[in-house]
Every structure is written in C-alpha cells, then in structure tokens.
Amino acid sequence: MELVVQFQVLNQSCQCLAWKPQPVIAWGAESQHVVAGYSDGTMRVFSISRTEMELKLHPHTTALTAVTYSTDGEMILSGSKDGLVAVSSPRTGMTIRVLADHKGSPITVLQCTRKQYHDFGVEGGEIWLATSSDRRVSIWASDWLKDKCELLDWLSFPAPAGPKGLSSLPPSLAAFCPWEPGTVVYVGFGLQKEALFYSLRKKQVVEKISLPYFATSLSLSPAAPFMAVGFGERLLRLLRCPASDVQDYAGHDDAVHLCRFAPSGRRLLTASHSAVLVWELTGS
C-alpha cells in the first residue's frame, strides 16, 4: 500500500486511463504501460518501469472521456466529449481512423474483447463497443493490421424526457459479458431501473434484471458470473447472474462512480468522492 510512481501533467485534468494489456508471456516490467486522456484532447503514454512519458498524441479537439487499448495492445481507442472515436497507433503516434457515428454526445465507455464468435460473418481479430451518453451503443468488428473496421450492431435505448439537462442524468454504460459470449450488458437512464442483457446473435434483449436505482457504475467479473453495480445513493450491489443471489453494501460516503473487478475476479475496487474501497470476494 505504497505510492510507487506518480506522473504529473500541469494545467490539465486527467479524465480517463487504461493499462496496456499484458502479453501472454510471463509478466515483464518492459510491458508496463498506461495511457491517459486529458481535458485538452491529448493522450499520453507512460512507462511505469522507466517512470517517464514515452509518447504524446493529440487525436481530439475536445476533452477525452474514455480510452482503452485494443486487445493486442497495438492500437489505442479514444473517445471525446463531442462524441468522436479515434484509433491511434502508439508505435507511430499517428491517428489512423476517426469514427463520427456518436458525434454530438460524449463517449462514456470503450471496451475491446477478442472475437470468439464465428457466426457474425465478418473478419477481424476483435470486437469492440462504444457507448455514448445519449443511450446509444455501437458494436464493431476490427482487424487493424488490415485497416478493417465494420459495424456489427447499433443499439438505442428509449428513455422518458429527463427532468434536467443531460449532464444530470445517470451515465450510459455497457460491457461485454464474459460468461455469455456474444452478449452485451447495458445500464442507463431509461423507462425502468434495470440491467439489460442484449444478444448480438438474436438481435434482442434476452434478460432483464431489476435494480433499486439507476446505475452510476458497472463491472462484470472476468472469472465468475458476478456483476457489480454502483448507485448514486451510496449503495453497491453485487449480483450472481442470473440474479439468484443479491447482496447490498453501504460502505461509501457518496455516489459509487467506479466499480472494477480484478482480472482474477477475487477482488473488487470501488470508488466514491473521497474513498476507494477494495473488497475481497469469498467463496466465489
């Protein structure tokens, strides 16, 4: 529990960050990299082992709101406040593609996963999704080495008129389901307080799980069928899916705006305004 390394960028706010995926080989210090997105539209790649900034990119003109690496770590996907998604190479520093499908609404989530489905009829080594705050989710199949990027599906979730501006509404969040290949889980402001499981094969919602409030954060365990959902009411809910076992925890001092399962699935990190909690899952 010690501070190991710290990077500072003056006069800019860090809005999002992502770790570079580790190679299949044994853990090596040389591959410890993190990319961070900033309020001026820039990204910076930092080497943890060398404690230095290796690369600065400027793919956006507005603040970054989401960033992630491709599954092989060869590309960086970034989303901005104006809804643009950029694909950049950390090797060359060049932006190779800009997607404007979500233009006009801030990107809230970017996630990549290795393509493990053979019945979509498209080429590519991975599929990825982009979610924007207007309750839209796009799913793509990509092969970056061949400069291929194809839209697989486009989801729009209805909602009543918000009582206030869009910035006050709960976020739109989506994630690939690790234990149900070809399924996307979505939470957001809508007609009901619920988590929706959408099948990319069947092109329809196949399961709904009721929630006590609109979600402010979401994470799915990569190791077991567990889903963590945070709420603005200082509540954390842990569900075993299908929702046969539900546990609520009230240890936060404010809205639970972040949930993250560890890769092992044995620990869960949650964050609120002034607290970061680490939970250990027993018997999972």
C-alpha atoms as a PDB file:
ATOM      1  CA  MET A   1       0.000   0.000   0.000  1.00  0.00           C
ATOM      2  CA  GLU A   2       2.690   2.476  -1.032  1.00  0.00           C
ATOM      3  CA  LEU A   3       2.786   5.072  -3.798  1.00  0.00           C
ATOM      4  CA  VAL A   4       5.105   3.523  -6.393  1.00  0.00           C
ATOM      5  CA  VAL A   5       5.259   6.114  -9.150  1.00  0.00           C
ATOM      6  CA  GLN A   6       3.497   9.374  -9.982  1.00  0.00           C
ATOM      7  CA  PHE A   7       3.140  11.334 -13.220  1.00  0.00           C
ATOM      8  CA  GLN A   8       2.087  14.962 -13.306  1.00  0.00           C
ATOM      9  CA  VAL A   9       0.783  16.981 -16.246  1.00  0.00           C
ATOM     10  CA  LEU A  10       0.457  20.639 -15.375  1.00  0.00           C
ATOM     11  CA  ASN A  11      -2.713  22.611 -16.108  1.00  0.00           C
ATOM     12  CA  GLN A  12      -4.579  19.599 -17.497  1.00  0.00           C
ATOM     13  CA  SER A  13      -7.175  17.334 -15.958  1.00  0.00           C
ATOM     14  CA  CYS A  14      -6.776  13.563 -16.448  1.00  0.00           C
ATOM     15  CA  GLN A  15     -10.212  12.298 -17.481  1.00  0.00           C
ATOM     16  CA  CYS A  16      -9.587   8.598 -18.180  1.00  0.00           C
ATOM     17  CA  LEU A  17      -6.821   5.994 -18.358  1.00  0.00           C
ATOM     18  CA  ALA A  18      -6.164   2.384 -19.326  1.00  0.00           C
ATOM     19  CA  TRP A  19      -3.441  -0.214 -18.821  1.00  0.00           C
ATOM     20  CA  LYS A  20      -1.805  -1.792 -21.836  1.00  0.00           C
ATOM     21  CA  PRO A  21      -2.740  -5.495 -21.995  1.00  0.00           C
ATOM     22  CA  GLN A  22      -0.025  -7.819 -20.768  1.00  0.00           C
ATOM     23  CA  PRO A  23       1.390 -10.275 -23.317  1.00  0.00           C
ATOM     24  CA  VAL A  24       0.751 -13.984 -22.879  1.00  0.00           C
ATOM     25  CA  ILE A  25       4.377 -14.464 -21.801  1.00  0.00           C
ATOM     26  CA  ALA A  26       5.454 -14.023 -18.196  1.00  0.00           C
ATOM     27  CA  TRP A  27       4.967 -10.626 -16.560  1.00  0.00           C
ATOM     28  CA  GLY A  28       7.700  -8.258 -17.627  1.00  0.00           C
ATOM     29  CA  ALA A  29       8.461  -4.755 -16.436  1.00  0.00           C
ATOM     30  CA  GLU A  30       9.130  -3.642 -20.018  1.00  0.00           C
ATOM     31  CA  SER A  31       5.456  -4.037 -20.931  1.00  0.00           C
ATOM     32  CA  GLN A  32       4.002  -1.986 -18.092  1.00  0.00           C
ATOM     33  CA  HIS A  33       2.425   0.971 -19.846  1.00  0.00           C
ATOM     34  CA  VAL A  34      -0.578   3.154 -19.152  1.00  0.00           C
ATOM     35  CA  VAL A  35      -2.341   5.626 -21.450  1.00  0.00           C
ATOM     36  CA  ALA A  36      -4.110   8.659 -20.018  1.00  0.00           C
ATOM     37  CA  GLY A  37      -6.559  11.035 -21.693  1.00  0.00           C
ATOM     38  CA  TYR A  38      -6.704  14.730 -20.835  1.00  0.00           C
ATOM     39  CA  SER A  39      -9.043  17.712 -20.944  1.00  0.00           C
ATOM     40  CA  ASP A  40      -7.218  19.363 -23.859  1.00  0.00           C
ATOM     41  CA  GLY A  41      -7.806  16.425 -26.228  1.00  0.00           C
ATOM     42  CA  THR A  42      -4.343  14.885 -25.782  1.00  0.00           C
ATOM     43  CA  MET A  43      -3.251  11.415 -24.738  1.00  0.00           C
ATOM     44  CA  ARG A  44      -0.012  10.471 -23.056  1.00  0.00           C
ATOM     45  CA  VAL A  45       1.572   7.024 -22.866  1.00  0.00           C
ATOM     46  CA  PHE A  46       3.632   6.473 -19.717  1.00  0.00           C
ATOM     47  CA  SER A  47       6.161   3.727 -18.999  1.00  0.00           C
ATOM     48  CA  ILE A  48       5.813   2.560 -15.408  1.00  0.00           C
ATOM     49  CA  SER A  49       9.158   0.764 -15.343  1.00  0.00           C
ATOM     50  CA  ARG A  50      11.092   3.741 -16.726  1.00  0.00           C
ATOM     51  CA  THR A  51       8.913   6.318 -14.926  1.00  0.00           C
ATOM     52  CA  GLU A  52       8.730   8.531 -17.997  1.00  0.00           C
ATOM     53  CA  MET A  53       6.329   9.717 -20.659  1.00  0.00           C
ATOM     54  CA  GLU A  54       7.022   7.886 -23.912  1.00  0.00           C
ATOM     55  CA  LEU A  55       4.505   9.460 -26.272  1.00  0.00           C
ATOM     56  CA  LYS A  56       2.082  12.345 -26.552  1.00  0.00           C
ATOM     57  CA  LEU A  57      -0.762  12.222 -29.075  1.00  0.00           C
ATOM     58  CA  HIS A  58      -3.446  14.783 -29.936  1.00  0.00           C
ATOM     59  CA  PRO A  59      -6.309  12.902 -31.648  1.00  0.00           C
ATOM     60  CA  HIS A  60      -9.152  15.114 -30.359  1.00  0.00           C
ATOM     61  CA  THR A  61     -10.082  18.789 -30.170  1.00  0.00           C
ATOM     62  CA  THR A  62     -12.234  18.356 -27.054  1.00  0.00           C
ATOM     63  CA  ALA A  63     -11.687  16.619 -23.718  1.00  0.00           C
ATOM     64  CA  LEU A  64     -11.219  12.853 -23.714  1.00  0.00           C
ATOM     65  CA  THR A  65     -13.894  10.925 -21.850  1.00  0.00           C
ATOM     66  CA  ALA A  66     -12.874   7.281 -22.497  1.00  0.00           C
ATOM     67  CA  VAL A  67      -9.751   5.426 -23.583  1.00  0.00           C
ATOM     68  CA  THR A  68      -8.723   1.790 -23.997  1.00  0.00           C
ATOM     69  CA  TYR A  69      -6.147  -0.391 -25.749  1.00  0.00           C
ATOM     70  CA  SER A  70      -7.014  -2.938 -28.406  1.00  0.00           C
ATOM     71  CA  THR A  71      -6.747  -6.489 -27.115  1.00  0.00           C
ATOM     72  CA  ASP A  72      -3.233  -6.924 -28.553  1.00  0.00           C
ATOM     73  CA  GLY A  73      -2.078  -3.525 -27.289  1.00  0.00           C
ATOM     74  CA  GLU A  74      -1.179  -2.342 -30.804  1.00  0.00           C
ATOM     75  CA  MET A  75      -3.845   0.373 -31.024  1.00  0.00           C
ATOM     76  CA  ILE A  76      -5.389   2.930 -28.676  1.00  0.00           C
ATOM     77  CA  LEU A  77      -9.073   3.756 -28.968  1.00  0.00           C
ATOM     78  CA  SER A  78     -10.162   7.080 -27.515  1.00  0.00           C
ATOM     79  CA  GLY A  79     -13.486   8.856 -27.208  1.00  0.00           C
ATOM     80  CA  SER A  80     -14.153  12.522 -26.584  1.00  0.00           C
ATOM     81  CA  LYS A  81     -16.740  14.920 -25.237  1.00  0.00           C
ATOM     82  CA  ASP A  82     -18.000  15.693 -28.758  1.00  0.00           C
ATOM     83  CA  GLY A  83     -18.699  12.009 -29.476  1.00  0.00           C
ATOM     84  CA  LEU A  84     -15.798  11.247 -31.837  1.00  0.00           C
ATOM     85  CA  VAL A  85     -13.872   7.962 -31.530  1.00  0.00           C
ATOM     86  CA  ALA A  86     -10.253   7.941 -32.702  1.00  0.00           C
ATOM     87  CA  VAL A  87      -7.977   4.953 -33.354  1.00  0.00           C
ATOM     88  CA  SER A  88      -4.275   5.746 -32.891  1.00  0.00           C
ATOM     89  CA  SER A  89      -1.034   3.793 -33.096  1.00  0.00           C
ATOM     90  CA  PRO A  90       1.205   4.016 -30.014  1.00  0.00           C
ATOM     91  CA  ARG A  91       4.121   2.923 -32.207  1.00  0.00           C
ATOM     92  CA  THR A  92       3.922   5.796 -34.691  1.00  0.00           C
ATOM     93  CA  GLY A  93       1.799   8.318 -32.810  1.00  0.00           C
ATOM     94  CA  MET A  94      -0.486   8.610 -35.848  1.00  0.00           C
ATOM     95  CA  THR A  95      -4.282   8.586 -35.747  1.00  0.00           C
ATOM     96  CA  ILE A  96      -5.361   6.093 -38.403  1.00  0.00           C
ATOM     97  CA  ARG A  97      -9.138   6.371 -38.170  1.00  0.00           C
ATOM     98  CA  VAL A  98     -11.823   8.675 -36.748  1.00  0.00           C
ATOM     99  CA  LEU A  99     -15.406   7.463 -36.329  1.00  0.00           C
ATOM    100  CA  ALA A 100     -18.166  10.072 -36.097  1.00  0.00           C
ATOM    101  CA  ASP A 101     -21.152   7.761 -35.566  1.00  0.00           C
ATOM    102  CA  HIS A 102     -21.717   9.032 -31.996  1.00  0.00           C
ATOM    103  CA  LYS A 103     -20.937  12.657 -32.847  1.00  0.00           C
ATOM    104  CA  GLY A 104     -22.678  15.168 -30.613  1.00  0.00           C
ATOM    105  CA  SER A 105     -22.854  13.042 -27.465  1.00  0.00           C
ATOM    106  CA  PRO A 106     -19.927  12.330 -25.078  1.00  0.00           C
ATOM    107  CA  ILE A 107     -18.426   8.839 -25.233  1.00  0.00           C
ATOM    108  CA  THR A 108     -18.888   7.124 -21.863  1.00  0.00           C
ATOM    109  CA  VAL A 109     -17.415   3.646 -22.478  1.00  0.00           C
ATOM    110  CA  LEU A 110     -14.953   1.997 -24.869  1.00  0.00           C
ATOM    111  CA  GLN A 111     -14.237  -1.724 -24.497  1.00  0.00           C
ATOM    112  CA  CYS A 112     -12.423  -4.274 -26.664  1.00  0.00           C
ATOM    113  CA  THR A 113     -12.605  -8.057 -26.463  1.00  0.00           C
ATOM    114  CA  ARG A 114     -11.090 -10.843 -28.523  1.00  0.00           C
ATOM    115  CA  LYS A 115     -13.507 -12.040 -31.145  1.00  0.00           C
ATOM    116  CA  GLN A 116     -14.580 -15.514 -30.091  1.00  0.00           C
ATOM    117  CA  TYR A 117     -17.689 -15.781 -32.227  1.00  0.00           C
ATOM    118  CA  HIS A 118     -17.700 -17.293 -35.698  1.00  0.00           C
ATOM    119  CA  ASP A 119     -21.306 -16.734 -36.728  1.00  0.00           C
ATOM    120  CA  PHE A 120     -21.246 -12.982 -37.331  1.00  0.00           C
ATOM    121  CA  GLY A 121     -19.866 -13.453 -40.818  1.00  0.00           C
ATOM    122  CA  VAL A 122     -17.248 -10.703 -40.529  1.00  0.00           C
ATOM    123  CA  GLU A 123     -13.484 -10.614 -40.497  1.00  0.00           C
ATOM    124  CA  GLY A 124     -11.461  -9.300 -37.605  1.00  0.00           C
ATOM    125  CA  GLY A 125      -9.394 -10.223 -34.608  1.00  0.00           C
ATOM    126  CA  GLU A 126     -11.551  -8.452 -32.038  1.00  0.00           C
ATOM    127  CA  ILE A 127     -14.879  -6.795 -31.450  1.00  0.00           C
ATOM    128  CA  TRP A 128     -15.333  -3.588 -29.508  1.00  0.00           C
ATOM    129  CA  LEU A 129     -18.094  -1.301 -28.349  1.00  0.00           C
ATOM    130  CA  ALA A 130     -18.592   2.415 -27.889  1.00  0.00           C
ATOM    131  CA  THR A 131     -21.274   3.867 -25.646  1.00  0.00           C
ATOM    132  CA  SER A 132     -22.403   7.499 -25.620  1.00  0.00           C
ATOM    133  CA  SER A 133     -24.398   9.454 -23.065  1.00  0.00           C
ATOM    134  CA  ASP A 134     -27.469   9.582 -25.349  1.00  0.00           C
ATOM    135  CA  ARG A 135     -28.085   5.864 -24.614  1.00  0.00           C
ATOM    136  CA  ARG A 136     -26.610   4.545 -27.858  1.00  0.00           C
ATOM    137  CA  VAL A 137     -24.193   1.613 -28.163  1.00  0.00           C
ATOM    138  CA  SER A 138     -22.307   0.644 -31.311  1.00  0.00           C
ATOM    139  CA  ILE A 139     -20.530  -2.716 -31.703  1.00  0.00           C
ATOM    140  CA  TRP A 140     -17.704  -3.129 -34.202  1.00  0.00           C
ATOM    141  CA  ALA A 141     -15.508  -5.892 -35.645  1.00  0.00           C
ATOM    142  CA  SER A 142     -11.945  -4.819 -36.436  1.00  0.00           C
ATOM    143  CA  ASP A 143      -8.713  -6.007 -37.965  1.00  0.00           C
ATOM    144  CA  TRP A 144      -6.396  -3.037 -37.522  1.00  0.00           C
ATOM    145  CA  LEU A 145      -3.482  -4.592 -39.415  1.00  0.00           C
ATOM    146  CA  LYS A 146      -5.715  -4.776 -42.490  1.00  0.00           C
ATOM    147  CA  ASP A 147      -7.328  -1.402 -41.738  1.00  0.00           C
ATOM    148  CA  LYS A 148     -10.749  -3.032 -41.419  1.00  0.00           C
ATOM    149  CA  CYS A 149     -13.497  -1.792 -39.126  1.00  0.00           C
ATOM    150  CA  GLU A 150     -17.087  -2.932 -39.657  1.00  0.00           C
ATOM    151  CA  LEU A 151     -20.236  -2.018 -37.731  1.00  0.00           C
ATOM    152  CA  LEU A 152     -21.891  -5.142 -36.296  1.00  0.00           C
ATOM    153  CA  ASP A 153     -24.830  -3.683 -34.419  1.00  0.00           C
ATOM    154  CA  TRP A 154     -26.325  -0.384 -33.280  1.00  0.00           C
ATOM    155  CA  LEU A 155     -28.394  -0.167 -30.102  1.00  0.00           C
ATOM    156  CA  SER A 156     -30.597   2.726 -28.983  1.00  0.00           C
ATOM    157  CA  PHE A 157     -32.366   2.544 -25.633  1.00  0.00           C
ATOM    158  CA  PRO A 158     -35.507   4.647 -25.048  1.00  0.00           C
ATOM    159  CA  ALA A 159     -35.972   6.915 -22.067  1.00  0.00           C
ATOM    160  CA  PRO A 160     -38.515   9.445 -20.806  1.00  0.00           C
ATOM    161  CA  ALA A 161     -37.751  13.135 -21.003  1.00  0.00           C
ATOM    162  CA  GLY A 162     -35.180  13.990 -18.360  1.00  0.00           C
ATOM    163  CA  PRO A 163     -36.235  16.441 -15.670  1.00  0.00           C
ATOM    164  CA  LYS A 164     -32.969  18.330 -16.073  1.00  0.00           C
ATOM    165  CA  GLY A 165     -30.116  18.597 -18.566  1.00  0.00           C
ATOM    166  CA  LEU A 166     -28.335  15.528 -19.917  1.00  0.00           C
ATOM    167  CA  SER A 167     -25.354  16.084 -17.615  1.00  0.00           C
ATOM    168  CA  SER A 168     -27.512  15.384 -14.567  1.00  0.00           C
ATOM    169  CA  LEU A 169     -28.801  12.046 -15.842  1.00  0.00           C
ATOM    170  CA  PRO A 170     -27.235   8.695 -14.906  1.00  0.00           C
ATOM    171  CA  PRO A 171     -24.484   7.581 -17.301  1.00  0.00           C
ATOM    172  CA  SER A 172     -24.992   5.158 -20.173  1.00  0.00           C
ATOM    173  CA  LEU A 173     -22.757   2.130 -19.521  1.00  0.00           C
ATOM    174  CA  ALA A 174     -22.218  -1.088 -21.470  1.00  0.00           C
ATOM    175  CA  ALA A 175     -19.867  -4.084 -21.258  1.00  0.00           C
ATOM    176  CA  PHE A 176     -19.299  -7.406 -22.972  1.00  0.00           C
ATOM    177  CA  CYS A 177     -20.479 -10.275 -20.786  1.00  0.00           C
ATOM    178  CA  PRO A 178     -17.509 -12.586 -20.023  1.00  0.00           C
ATOM    179  CA  TRP A 179     -19.637 -15.630 -19.184  1.00  0.00           C
ATOM    180  CA  GLU A 180     -22.166 -15.209 -22.039  1.00  0.00           C
ATOM    181  CA  PRO A 181     -20.230 -14.827 -25.325  1.00  0.00           C
ATOM    182  CA  GLY A 182     -21.999 -12.601 -27.813  1.00  0.00           C
ATOM    183  CA  THR A 183     -23.893 -10.717 -25.099  1.00  0.00           C
ATOM    184  CA  VAL A 184     -23.701  -7.045 -24.130  1.00  0.00           C
ATOM    185  CA  VAL A 185     -24.879  -5.764 -20.741  1.00  0.00           C
ATOM    186  CA  TYR A 186     -26.312  -2.239 -20.602  1.00  0.00           C
ATOM    187  CA  VAL A 187     -27.400   0.072 -17.789  1.00  0.00           C
ATOM    188  CA  GLY A 188     -28.518   3.689 -18.046  1.00  0.00           C
ATOM    189  CA  PHE A 189     -31.350   6.152 -17.677  1.00  0.00           C
ATOM    190  CA  GLY A 190     -34.446   4.588 -19.178  1.00  0.00           C
ATOM    191  CA  LEU A 191     -38.081   3.625 -18.802  1.00  0.00           C
ATOM    192  CA  GLN A 192     -37.185   1.206 -15.988  1.00  0.00           C
ATOM    193  CA  LYS A 193     -34.376   0.837 -13.459  1.00  0.00           C
ATOM    194  CA  GLU A 194     -32.765  -2.329 -14.819  1.00  0.00           C
ATOM    195  CA  ALA A 195     -29.767  -4.031 -16.371  1.00  0.00           C
ATOM    196  CA  LEU A 196     -30.374  -5.324 -19.901  1.00  0.00           C
ATOM    197  CA  PHE A 197     -28.639  -8.322 -21.486  1.00  0.00           C
ATOM    198  CA  TYR A 198     -28.613  -7.965 -25.279  1.00  0.00           C
ATOM    199  CA  SER A 199     -27.715 -10.904 -27.559  1.00  0.00           C
ATOM    200  CA  LEU A 200     -25.705  -9.949 -30.645  1.00  0.00           C
ATOM    201  CA  ARG A 201     -26.767 -13.221 -32.257  1.00  0.00           C
ATOM    202  CA  LYS A 202     -30.503 -12.907 -31.605  1.00  0.00           C
ATOM    203  CA  LYS A 203     -30.518  -9.104 -32.016  1.00  0.00           C
ATOM    204  CA  GLN A 204     -32.726  -8.686 -28.962  1.00  0.00           C
ATOM    205  CA  VAL A 205     -32.760  -8.237 -25.195  1.00  0.00           C
ATOM    206  CA  VAL A 206     -32.720 -11.730 -23.680  1.00  0.00           C
ATOM    207  CA  GLU A 207     -32.692 -10.895 -19.965  1.00  0.00           C
ATOM    208  CA  LYS A 208     -33.649  -8.017 -17.660  1.00  0.00           C
ATOM    209  CA  ILE A 209     -32.504  -7.607 -14.060  1.00  0.00           C
ATOM    210  CA  SER A 210     -34.350  -5.080 -11.913  1.00  0.00           C
ATOM    211  CA  LEU A 211     -32.276  -2.561  -9.972  1.00  0.00           C
ATOM    212  CA  PRO A 212     -33.277  -0.400  -6.986  1.00  0.00           C
ATOM    213  CA  TYR A 213     -31.947   2.802  -8.610  1.00  0.00           C
ATOM    214  CA  PHE A 214     -30.389   3.953 -11.863  1.00  0.00           C
ATOM    215  CA  ALA A 215     -26.777   2.749 -12.004  1.00  0.00           C
ATOM    216  CA  THR A 216     -23.771   5.062 -11.825  1.00  0.00           C
ATOM    217  CA  SER A 217     -21.115   2.357 -12.371  1.00  0.00           C
ATOM    218  CA  LEU A 218     -20.879  -1.204 -13.671  1.00  0.00           C
ATOM    219  CA  SER A 219     -18.349  -4.035 -13.752  1.00  0.00           C
ATOM    220  CA  LEU A 220     -18.600  -7.694 -14.765  1.00  0.00           C
ATOM    221  CA  SER A 221     -16.250 -10.270 -13.278  1.00  0.00           C
ATOM    222  CA  PRO A 222     -13.970 -11.948 -15.844  1.00  0.00           C
ATOM    223  CA  ALA A 223     -13.719 -15.088 -13.706  1.00  0.00           C
ATOM    224  CA  ALA A 224     -17.251 -15.848 -12.470  1.00  0.00           C
ATOM    225  CA  PRO A 225     -20.850 -14.804 -13.232  1.00  0.00           C
ATOM    226  CA  PHE A 226     -20.798 -11.806 -10.890  1.00  0.00           C
ATOM    227  CA  MET A 227     -21.924  -8.277 -11.661  1.00  0.00           C
ATOM    228  CA  ALA A 228     -21.175  -5.223  -9.521  1.00  0.00           C
ATOM    229  CA  VAL A 229     -23.384  -2.150  -9.822  1.00  0.00           C
ATOM    230  CA  GLY A 230     -22.863   1.172  -8.054  1.00  0.00           C
ATOM    231  CA  PHE A 231     -25.555   3.747  -7.401  1.00  0.00           C
ATOM    232  CA  GLY A 232     -25.781   7.443  -6.598  1.00  0.00           C
ATOM    233  CA  GLU A 233     -27.490   6.501  -3.340  1.00  0.00           C
ATOM    234  CA  ARG A 234     -24.128   5.379  -1.841  1.00  0.00           C
ATOM    235  CA  LEU A 235     -25.019   1.755  -2.454  1.00  0.00           C
ATOM    236  CA  LEU A 236     -23.036  -1.084  -4.031  1.00  0.00           C
ATOM    237  CA  ARG A 237     -24.907  -4.165  -5.251  1.00  0.00           C
ATOM    238  CA  LEU A 238     -23.217  -7.489  -6.014  1.00  0.00           C
ATOM    239  CA  LEU A 239     -25.260  -9.929  -8.099  1.00  0.00           C
ATOM    240  CA  ARG A 240     -24.619 -13.522  -9.049  1.00  0.00           C
ATOM    241  CA  CYS A 241     -26.147 -13.934 -12.506  1.00  0.00           C
ATOM    242  CA  PRO A 242     -28.782 -14.958 -13.227  1.00  0.00           C
ATOM    243  CA  ALA A 243     -29.882 -12.737 -10.341  1.00  0.00           C
ATOM    244  CA  SER A 244     -30.398 -15.561  -7.847  1.00  0.00           C
ATOM    245  CA  ASP A 245     -28.156 -14.046  -5.167  1.00  0.00           C
ATOM    246  CA  VAL A 246     -28.126 -10.321  -4.407  1.00  0.00           C
ATOM    247  CA  GLN A 247     -26.043  -8.559  -1.753  1.00  0.00           C
ATOM    248  CA  ASP A 248     -26.094  -4.834  -0.992  1.00  0.00           C
ATOM    249  CA  TYR A 249     -23.293  -2.898   0.718  1.00  0.00           C
ATOM    250  CA  ALA A 250     -23.497   0.639   2.091  1.00  0.00           C
ATOM    251  CA  GLY A 251     -19.885   1.494   2.896  1.00  0.00           C
ATOM    252  CA  HIS A 252     -19.494   4.560   0.674  1.00  0.00           C
ATOM    253  CA  ASP A 253     -19.742   8.242   1.588  1.00  0.00           C
ATOM    254  CA  ASP A 254     -21.093   9.386  -1.789  1.00  0.00           C
ATOM    255  CA  ALA A 255     -22.191   8.102  -5.206  1.00  0.00           C
ATOM    256  CA  VAL A 256     -20.332   4.934  -6.217  1.00  0.00           C
ATOM    257  CA  HIS A 257     -18.988   6.221  -9.536  1.00  0.00           C
ATOM    258  CA  LEU A 258     -16.497   3.413 -10.237  1.00  0.00           C
ATOM    259  CA  CYS A 259     -16.540  -0.408  -9.968  1.00  0.00           C
ATOM    260  CA  ARG A 260     -13.702  -2.616 -11.237  1.00  0.00           C
ATOM    261  CA  PHE A 261     -13.166  -6.346 -10.785  1.00  0.00           C
ATOM    262  CA  ALA A 262      -9.570  -7.532 -10.661  1.00  0.00           C
ATOM    263  CA  PRO A 263      -8.566  -9.880 -13.531  1.00  0.00           C
ATOM    264  CA  SER A 264      -8.671 -12.795 -11.074  1.00  0.00           C
ATOM    265  CA  GLY A 265     -12.233 -11.910 -10.089  1.00  0.00           C
ATOM    266  CA  ARG A 266     -11.333 -12.307  -6.413  1.00  0.00           C
ATOM    267  CA  ARG A 267     -11.250  -8.603  -5.614  1.00  0.00           C
ATOM    268  CA  LEU A 268     -13.429  -5.644  -6.456  1.00  0.00           C
ATOM    269  CA  LEU A 269     -12.368  -1.989  -6.342  1.00  0.00           C
ATOM    270  CA  THR A 270     -14.995   0.708  -5.887  1.00  0.00           C
ATOM    271  CA  ALA A 271     -14.632   4.464  -5.610  1.00  0.00           C
ATOM    272  CA  SER A 272     -16.745   7.399  -4.479  1.00  0.00           C
ATOM    273  CA  HIS A 273     -15.973  11.085  -3.948  1.00  0.00           C
ATOM    274  CA  SER A 274     -13.329  10.694  -1.247  1.00  0.00           C
ATOM    275  CA  ALA A 275     -12.970   6.943  -0.710  1.00  0.00           C
ATOM    276  CA  VAL A 276     -11.523   3.960  -2.558  1.00  0.00           C
ATOM    277  CA  LEU A 277     -12.605   0.585  -1.207  1.00  0.00           C
ATOM    278  CA  VAL A 278     -11.156  -2.841  -2.030  1.00  0.00           C
ATOM    279  CA  TRP A 279     -13.472  -5.786  -1.483  1.00  0.00           C
ATOM    280  CA  GLU A 280     -12.486  -9.423  -1.329  1.00  0.00           C
ATOM    281  CA  LEU A 281     -14.939 -11.946  -2.762  1.00  0.00           C
ATOM    282  CA  THR A 282     -15.002 -15.122  -0.686  1.00  0.00           C
ATOM    283  CA  GLY A 283     -16.466 -18.395  -1.842  1.00  0.00           C
ATOM    284  CA  SER A 284     -16.714 -17.273  -5.468  1.00  0.00           C
END
